[in-house]
Amino acid sequence: KSTFVNEIAYNLAINQNQKIAVISLEENNLRTARRFVGIKLNHPLHIDRGDFTDEQIKEAFSETLGGGNIYLYDHFGSLDAPVLLNRIRYCVSSLDCSYVIFDHLSILVSGMDQAQDERRAIDQTMTKLRSLVEEVNCGMILVSHLRRPSGDKGHEDGQQTSLSGLRGSAAIGQLSDIVLGLERNQQAEDNSECRVRVLKNRFSGWVGIAGSVKYYEKTGR
């Protein structure tokens, strides 16, 4: 999931020259930074340094994070929703970010006072995020985990995704313009391929399998 999201962010910032804000609540900014530099070098730099010289890494940094198109939000372990919403507003209004990459919704909700009622917390958060997107006119890519399905087969075994599988609240699907599901059987002999399924498309209504992506350990991409 993180690799898929980072590739999208890299494409927006580097290939399409868009300013983006990356809010990754699952990992610190050093690891996120290494991921972006690693994409440039075609090497999983967050796992090992490889044989790259300091000069090569500095050059890759300058062409990615040093280019001024990627802003990383340092949350310092704080998950205060109103503060985070204001930071997003600042990134768009003052830093001219066109897109916000938010990874992921469940961590933000878990830090809220009403987290014991997850559905209500997600409803309120999704409404605020949707309103903010319309207010500041930006694109937002929001990562959401899936609820554990009934039966013996889970999503980690490649079970098909659906809107009903979104964790916590139907508001995630209702308030989103497009919903993509990622499907990968982690225990398969070849577990490097991931199907991309369009679960909702407000613009055209076209849904279903959109294709697949394949992970290469050597490049980390």
Tab-separated table of C-alpha atoms in Angstrom:
chain	number	residue	atom	x	y	z
A	1	LYS	CA	0.000	0.000	0.000
A	2	SER	CA	2.718	2.492	0.967
A	3	THR	CA	4.688	1.773	-2.208
A	4	PHE	CA	1.573	2.263	-4.352
A	5	VAL	CA	0.732	5.577	-2.682
A	6	ASN	CA	4.309	6.847	-2.852
A	7	GLU	CA	4.493	6.090	-6.583
A	8	ILE	CA	1.352	8.193	-7.112
A	9	ALA	CA	2.807	11.021	-5.031
A	10	TYR	CA	6.130	10.846	-6.901
A	11	ASN	CA	4.366	10.957	-10.261
A	12	LEU	CA	2.347	14.012	-9.257
A	13	ALA	CA	5.293	15.921	-7.791
A	14	ILE	CA	8.137	14.988	-10.123
A	15	ASN	CA	6.619	13.872	-13.430
A	16	GLN	CA	3.637	16.247	-13.430
A	17	ASN	CA	5.363	19.090	-11.525
A	18	GLN	CA	2.548	19.474	-8.981
A	19	LYS	CA	3.088	20.631	-5.415
A	20	ILE	CA	1.871	18.024	-2.939
A	21	ALA	CA	1.602	17.645	0.826
A	22	VAL	CA	2.270	14.165	2.229
A	23	ILE	CA	0.726	13.327	5.608
A	24	SER	CA	1.980	9.883	6.597
A	25	LEU	CA	0.820	9.045	10.106
A	26	GLU	CA	2.226	5.498	10.068
A	27	GLU	CA	5.895	6.373	9.693
A	28	ASN	CA	8.313	9.193	10.446
A	29	ASN	CA	9.461	11.680	7.842
A	30	LEU	CA	12.972	10.225	7.593
A	31	ARG	CA	11.603	6.901	6.353
A	32	THR	CA	9.186	8.667	3.998
A	33	ALA	CA	12.036	10.807	2.637
A	34	ARG	CA	14.160	7.725	1.997
A	35	ARG	CA	11.274	6.198	0.060
A	36	PHE	CA	11.066	9.188	-2.311
A	37	VAL	CA	14.823	9.344	-2.856
A	38	GLY	CA	14.779	5.578	-3.379
A	39	ILE	CA	12.181	5.912	-6.140
A	40	LYS	CA	14.534	8.264	-7.965
A	41	LEU	CA	17.437	5.833	-7.534
A	42	ASN	CA	15.337	2.741	-8.365
A	43	HIS	CA	16.485	1.192	-5.093
A	44	PRO	CA	14.665	0.600	-1.758
A	45	LEU	CA	16.805	3.092	0.132
A	46	HIS	CA	14.589	2.799	3.230
A	47	ILE	CA	15.683	-0.847	3.509
A	48	ASP	CA	19.393	-0.571	2.681
A	49	ARG	CA	21.748	2.074	1.305
A	50	GLY	CA	23.097	-0.031	-1.540
A	51	ASP	CA	26.327	1.002	-3.266
A	52	PHE	CA	25.361	4.626	-3.833
A	53	THR	CA	27.815	7.383	-3.016
A	54	ASP	CA	26.946	10.408	-0.903
A	55	GLU	CA	26.987	12.510	-4.057
A	56	GLN	CA	24.466	10.267	-5.823
A	57	ILE	CA	22.104	10.342	-2.842
A	58	LYS	CA	22.410	14.128	-2.529
A	59	GLU	CA	21.679	14.553	-6.227
A	60	ALA	CA	18.611	12.292	-5.957
A	61	PHE	CA	17.454	14.257	-2.912
A	62	SER	CA	17.837	17.543	-4.790
A	63	GLU	CA	15.751	16.229	-7.678
A	64	THR	CA	12.946	14.953	-5.396
A	65	LEU	CA	12.495	16.414	-1.923
A	66	GLY	CA	14.879	19.283	-2.635
A	67	GLY	CA	12.886	20.408	-5.660
A	68	GLY	CA	10.265	22.224	-3.597
A	69	ASN	CA	7.256	20.206	-4.784
A	70	ILE	CA	6.966	17.793	-1.839
A	71	TYR	CA	6.027	18.885	1.686
A	72	LEU	CA	6.123	16.324	4.508
A	73	TYR	CA	3.951	16.922	7.569
A	74	ASP	CA	5.770	16.204	10.833
A	75	HIS	CA	2.981	15.211	13.208
A	76	PHE	CA	5.291	14.542	16.210
A	77	GLY	CA	2.834	11.843	17.296
A	78	SER	CA	0.017	14.403	17.597
A	79	LEU	CA	-3.309	13.376	16.063
A	80	ASP	CA	-5.367	16.446	16.879
A	81	ALA	CA	-7.899	16.622	14.030
A	82	PRO	CA	-8.582	20.408	14.069
A	83	VAL	CA	-4.840	21.150	13.984
A	84	LEU	CA	-4.350	18.708	11.129
A	85	LEU	CA	-7.205	20.255	9.130
A	86	ASN	CA	-5.650	23.699	9.586
A	87	ARG	CA	-2.282	22.352	8.410
A	88	ILE	CA	-3.936	21.010	5.257
A	89	ARG	CA	-5.610	24.376	4.668
A	90	TYR	CA	-2.214	26.081	5.088
A	91	CYS	CA	-0.484	23.691	2.654
A	92	VAL	CA	-3.027	24.458	-0.061
A	93	SER	CA	-3.629	28.158	0.568
A	94	SER	CA	-0.097	29.275	1.427
A	95	LEU	CA	2.179	26.633	-0.117
A	96	ASP	CA	0.087	26.185	-3.294
A	97	CYS	CA	-0.204	22.410	-2.928
A	98	SER	CA	-2.535	20.914	-5.518
A	99	TYR	CA	-2.829	17.520	-3.832
A	100	VAL	CA	-2.787	16.162	-0.298
A	101	ILE	CA	-1.779	12.529	0.293
A	102	PHE	CA	-3.291	11.327	3.593
A	103	ASP	CA	-2.159	7.972	5.001
A	104	HIS	CA	-4.267	6.891	6.778
A	105	LEU	CA	-7.760	7.614	8.143
A	106	SER	CA	-7.889	5.013	10.935
A	107	ILE	CA	-4.882	6.455	12.800
A	108	LEU	CA	-6.384	9.941	12.800
A	109	VAL	CA	-9.709	8.639	14.106
A	110	SER	CA	-8.029	6.542	16.811
A	111	GLY	CA	-6.567	9.710	18.325
A	112	MET	CA	-9.902	11.514	18.597
A	113	ASP	CA	-11.949	11.845	21.778
A	114	GLN	CA	-14.909	9.955	20.316
A	115	ALA	CA	-12.744	7.117	18.990
A	116	GLN	CA	-14.781	4.653	21.060
A	117	ASP	CA	-17.559	5.279	18.506
A	118	GLU	CA	-15.522	4.690	15.374
A	119	ARG	CA	-18.405	5.061	12.933
A	120	ARG	CA	-19.416	8.478	14.261
A	121	ALA	CA	-15.795	9.642	14.370
A	122	ILE	CA	-15.227	8.603	10.747
A	123	ASP	CA	-18.513	10.222	9.660
A	124	GLN	CA	-17.481	13.539	11.207
A	125	THR	CA	-13.911	13.362	9.915
A	126	MET	CA	-14.936	12.493	6.361
A	127	THR	CA	-17.462	15.347	6.326
A	128	LYS	CA	-14.792	17.803	7.489
A	129	LEU	CA	-12.244	16.535	4.969
A	130	ARG	CA	-14.736	16.691	2.105
A	131	SER	CA	-15.776	20.224	3.107
A	132	LEU	CA	-12.133	21.281	3.326
A	133	VAL	CA	-11.363	19.896	-0.142
A	134	GLU	CA	-14.259	21.894	-1.592
A	135	GLU	CA	-13.233	25.009	0.375
A	136	VAL	CA	-9.605	25.124	-0.733
A	137	ASN	CA	-10.110	23.381	-4.096
A	138	CYS	CA	-7.473	20.663	-3.867
A	139	GLY	CA	-7.266	16.976	-4.650
A	140	MET	CA	-6.983	14.540	-1.745
A	141	ILE	CA	-5.841	10.940	-1.883
A	142	LEU	CA	-7.028	9.319	1.339
A	143	VAL	CA	-5.941	5.854	2.443
A	144	SER	CA	-8.421	3.763	4.398
A	145	HIS	CA	-7.993	0.273	5.788
A	146	LEU	CA	-10.543	-2.497	5.327
A	147	ARG	CA	-12.585	-4.245	7.977
A	148	ARG	CA	-11.877	-7.911	8.616
A	149	PRO	CA	-14.257	-9.979	6.476
A	150	SER	CA	-16.261	-12.896	7.791
A	151	GLY	CA	-15.075	-16.397	6.975
A	152	ASP	CA	-11.631	-17.934	6.750
A	153	LYS	CA	-10.282	-15.888	3.842
A	154	GLY	CA	-9.112	-12.339	4.565
A	155	HIS	CA	-8.037	-9.481	2.329
A	156	GLU	CA	-4.403	-10.444	2.881
A	157	ASP	CA	-5.286	-13.677	1.025
A	158	GLY	CA	-6.502	-11.759	-2.012
A	159	GLN	CA	-10.224	-11.544	-1.259
A	160	GLN	CA	-12.092	-9.180	-3.567
A	161	THR	CA	-12.566	-5.678	-2.204
A	162	SER	CA	-15.920	-3.879	-2.094
A	163	LEU	CA	-17.394	-0.637	-0.779
A	164	SER	CA	-18.980	-2.568	2.077
A	165	GLY	CA	-15.489	-3.621	3.165
A	166	LEU	CA	-14.379	-0.081	4.010
A	167	ARG	CA	-13.659	0.028	7.699
A	168	GLY	CA	-15.889	1.876	10.124
A	169	SER	CA	-18.358	3.898	8.087
A	170	ALA	CA	-20.186	4.087	4.764
A	171	ALA	CA	-19.272	7.800	4.666
A	172	ILE	CA	-15.840	6.904	3.277
A	173	GLY	CA	-17.393	5.635	0.070
A	174	GLN	CA	-20.288	8.079	0.002
A	175	LEU	CA	-18.176	11.239	0.234
A	176	SER	CA	-15.358	10.103	-2.072
A	177	ASP	CA	-15.410	10.777	-5.814
A	178	ILE	CA	-13.376	7.689	-6.689
A	179	VAL	CA	-12.641	4.606	-4.578
A	180	LEU	CA	-9.881	2.153	-5.517
A	181	GLY	CA	-9.436	-1.245	-3.903
A	182	LEU	CA	-6.038	-2.970	-3.835
A	183	GLU	CA	-6.098	-6.780	-3.870
A	184	ARG	CA	-3.035	-8.938	-3.256
A	185	ASN	CA	-2.629	-12.485	-2.024
A	186	GLN	CA	0.358	-12.206	0.278
A	187	GLN	CA	0.669	-16.000	0.612
A	188	ALA	CA	0.624	-16.816	-3.120
A	189	GLU	CA	3.708	-18.293	-4.784
A	190	ASP	CA	4.019	-15.053	-6.764
A	191	ASN	CA	2.764	-12.460	-4.281
A	192	SER	CA	4.238	-9.439	-6.060
A	193	GLU	CA	1.185	-8.634	-8.206
A	194	CYS	CA	-1.637	-6.426	-6.941
A	195	ARG	CA	-4.978	-5.922	-8.693
A	196	VAL	CA	-6.437	-2.417	-8.785
A	197	ARG	CA	-10.247	-2.428	-8.686
A	198	VAL	CA	-12.397	0.683	-9.175
A	199	LEU	CA	-15.187	0.425	-6.590
A	200	LYS	CA	-16.743	3.818	-7.228
A	201	ASN	CA	-16.449	6.402	-9.971
A	202	ARG	CA	-18.629	9.468	-9.494
A	203	PHE	CA	-17.531	11.016	-12.793
A	204	SER	CA	-18.255	8.280	-15.340
A	205	GLY	CA	-19.623	5.306	-13.411
A	206	TRP	CA	-16.984	3.006	-14.921
A	207	VAL	CA	-16.054	0.429	-12.278
A	208	GLY	CA	-14.338	-2.962	-12.101
A	209	ILE	CA	-10.745	-4.133	-12.498
A	210	ALA	CA	-8.612	-1.312	-13.891
A	211	GLY	CA	-5.402	-3.316	-14.207
A	212	SER	CA	-2.632	-4.516	-11.950
A	213	VAL	CA	0.686	-3.381	-10.582
A	214	LYS	CA	3.728	-5.506	-9.809
A	215	TYR	CA	6.280	-4.932	-7.037
A	216	TYR	CA	9.974	-5.490	-7.759
A	217	GLU	CA	12.121	-6.123	-4.706
A	218	LYS	CA	15.319	-5.009	-6.451
A	219	THR	CA	14.031	-1.517	-7.209
A	220	GLY	CA	11.472	-1.201	-4.402
A	221	ARG	CA	8.965	0.061	-6.978
